[in-house]
CSV table of C-alpha atoms in Angstrom, one decimal:
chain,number,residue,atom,x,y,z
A,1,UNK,CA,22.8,-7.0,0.5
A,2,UNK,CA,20.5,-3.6,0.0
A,3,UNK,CA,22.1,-3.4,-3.2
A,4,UNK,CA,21.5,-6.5,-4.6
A,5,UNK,CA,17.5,-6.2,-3.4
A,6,UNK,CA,16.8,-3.1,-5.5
A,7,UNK,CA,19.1,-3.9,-7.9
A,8,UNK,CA,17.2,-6.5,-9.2
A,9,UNK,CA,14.4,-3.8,-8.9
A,10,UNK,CA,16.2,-1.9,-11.0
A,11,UNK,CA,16.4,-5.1,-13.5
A,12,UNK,CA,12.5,-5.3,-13.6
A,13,UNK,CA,11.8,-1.5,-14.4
A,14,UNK,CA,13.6,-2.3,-17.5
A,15,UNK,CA,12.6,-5.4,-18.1
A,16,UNK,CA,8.4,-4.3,-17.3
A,17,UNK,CA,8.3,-0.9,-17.3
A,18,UNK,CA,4.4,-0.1,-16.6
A,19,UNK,CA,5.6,-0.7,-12.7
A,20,UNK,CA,6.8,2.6,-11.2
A,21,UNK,CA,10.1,1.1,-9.3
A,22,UNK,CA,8.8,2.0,-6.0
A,23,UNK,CA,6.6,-1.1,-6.9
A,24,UNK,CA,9.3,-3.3,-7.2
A,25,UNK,CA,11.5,-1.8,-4.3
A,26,UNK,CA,8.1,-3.0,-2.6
A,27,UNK,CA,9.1,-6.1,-4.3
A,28,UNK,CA,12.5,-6.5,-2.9
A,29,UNK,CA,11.4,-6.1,0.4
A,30,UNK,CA,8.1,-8.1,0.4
A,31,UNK,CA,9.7,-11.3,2.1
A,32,UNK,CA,11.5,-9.3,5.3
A,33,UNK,CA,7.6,-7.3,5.7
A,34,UNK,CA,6.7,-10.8,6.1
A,35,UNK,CA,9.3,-11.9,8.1
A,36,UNK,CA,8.3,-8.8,10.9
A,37,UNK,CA,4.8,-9.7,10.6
A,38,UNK,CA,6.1,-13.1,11.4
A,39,UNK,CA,7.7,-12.4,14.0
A,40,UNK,CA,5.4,-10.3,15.8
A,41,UNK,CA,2.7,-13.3,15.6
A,42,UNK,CA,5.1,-15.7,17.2
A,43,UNK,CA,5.3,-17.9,13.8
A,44,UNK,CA,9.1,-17.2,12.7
A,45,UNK,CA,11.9,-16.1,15.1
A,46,UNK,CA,14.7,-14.2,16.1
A,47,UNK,CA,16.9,-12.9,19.2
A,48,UNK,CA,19.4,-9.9,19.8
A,49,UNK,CA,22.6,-11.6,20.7
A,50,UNK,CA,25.3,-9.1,20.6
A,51,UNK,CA,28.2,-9.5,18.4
A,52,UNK,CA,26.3,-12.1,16.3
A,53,UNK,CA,28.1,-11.0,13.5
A,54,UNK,CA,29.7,-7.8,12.6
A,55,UNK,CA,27.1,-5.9,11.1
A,56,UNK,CA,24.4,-6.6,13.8
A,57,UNK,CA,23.4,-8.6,16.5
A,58,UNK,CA,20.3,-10.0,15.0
A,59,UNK,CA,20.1,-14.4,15.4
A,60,UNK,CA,17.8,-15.2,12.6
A,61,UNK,CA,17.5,-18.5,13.9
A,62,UNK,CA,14.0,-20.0,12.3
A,63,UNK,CA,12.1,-18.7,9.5
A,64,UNK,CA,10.9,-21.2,6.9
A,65,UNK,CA,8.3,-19.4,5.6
A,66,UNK,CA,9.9,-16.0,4.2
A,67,UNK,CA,13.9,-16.8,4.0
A,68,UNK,CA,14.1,-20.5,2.8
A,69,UNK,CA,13.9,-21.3,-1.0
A,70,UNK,CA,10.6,-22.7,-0.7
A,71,UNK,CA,9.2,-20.7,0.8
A,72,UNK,CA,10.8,-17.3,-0.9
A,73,UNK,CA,9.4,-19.5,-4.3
A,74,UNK,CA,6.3,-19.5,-3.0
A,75,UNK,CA,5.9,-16.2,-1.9
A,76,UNK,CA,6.8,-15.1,-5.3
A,77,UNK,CA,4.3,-17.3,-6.8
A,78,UNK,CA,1.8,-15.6,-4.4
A,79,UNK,CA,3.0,-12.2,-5.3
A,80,UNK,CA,3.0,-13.0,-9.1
A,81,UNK,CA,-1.0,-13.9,-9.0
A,82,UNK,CA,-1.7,-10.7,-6.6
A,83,UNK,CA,0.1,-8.5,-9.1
A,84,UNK,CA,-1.4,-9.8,-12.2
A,85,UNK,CA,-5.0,-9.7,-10.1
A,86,UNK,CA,-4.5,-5.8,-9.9
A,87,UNK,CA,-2.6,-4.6,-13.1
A,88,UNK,CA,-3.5,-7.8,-15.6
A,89,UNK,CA,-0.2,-7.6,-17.2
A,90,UNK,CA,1.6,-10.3,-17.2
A,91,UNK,CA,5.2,-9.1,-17.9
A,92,UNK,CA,4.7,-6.7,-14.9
A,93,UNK,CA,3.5,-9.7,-12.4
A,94,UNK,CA,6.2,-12.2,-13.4
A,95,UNK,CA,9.2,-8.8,-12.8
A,96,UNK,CA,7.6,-8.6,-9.6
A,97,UNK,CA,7.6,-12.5,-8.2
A,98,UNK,CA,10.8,-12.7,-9.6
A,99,UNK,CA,12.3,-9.6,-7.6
A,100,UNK,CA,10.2,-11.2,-4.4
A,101,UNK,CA,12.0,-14.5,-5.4
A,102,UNK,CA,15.6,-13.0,-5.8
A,103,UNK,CA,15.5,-11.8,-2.6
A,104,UNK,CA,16.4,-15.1,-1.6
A,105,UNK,CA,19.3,-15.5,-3.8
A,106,UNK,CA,21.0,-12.4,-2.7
A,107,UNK,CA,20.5,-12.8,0.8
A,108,UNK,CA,22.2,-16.7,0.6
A,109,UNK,CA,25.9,-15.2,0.4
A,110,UNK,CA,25.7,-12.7,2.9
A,111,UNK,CA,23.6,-14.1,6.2
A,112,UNK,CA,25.0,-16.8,8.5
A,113,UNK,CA,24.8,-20.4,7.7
A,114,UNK,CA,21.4,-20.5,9.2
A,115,UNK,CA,19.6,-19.0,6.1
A,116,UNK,CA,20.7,-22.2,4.2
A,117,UNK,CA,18.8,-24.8,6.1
């Protein structure tokens, strides 16, 4: 799944160089920093339920707002204008919503059937 994150990182360096790729690795990772922040306010949710699945015991049973499509869309939309705000490059902004987007896409194969509500 990690791979699959910056790889797509690795996709916008070349796509829109002017980012350094820690940017996008930021990128990548921009809708799980959400989902902690979430989390931590009570608005999206999860529970430790050992042997959930093999690779950890974390239930990601509700969050709408980072891991659906919709959401994940929007997000990127978000990052896109926040991105252009600071660099005014537009090649740059749209690498950078589309790796906050992809996120998303890569994470649909690999979590539990919950992710695709």
């Amino acid at each position: 799944m990690f791979i699959g994150h910056y790889g797509a990182s690795f996709v916008a360096k070349k796509l829109a160089p002017k980012l350094s790729l820690g940017v996008y690795f930021v990128a990548a990772q921009v809708l799980d920093i959400l989902f902690s922040i979430f989390v931590v306010l009570g608005v999206e949710k999860m529970r430790l339920v050992p042997g959930f699945t093999e690779t950890n015991n974390y239930d990601l049973y509700y969050m709408p707002y980072t891991h659906s499509l919709v959401g994940a869309v929007a997000w990127g939309l978000v990052s896109t204008l926040v991105i252009f705000a600071i660099v005014k490059r537009a090649p740059e902004a749209i690498a950078f919503g589309g790796v906050v987007i992809s996120h998303f896409l890569f994470d649909v194969p690999v979590h539990t059937p919950a992710l695709r509500k």
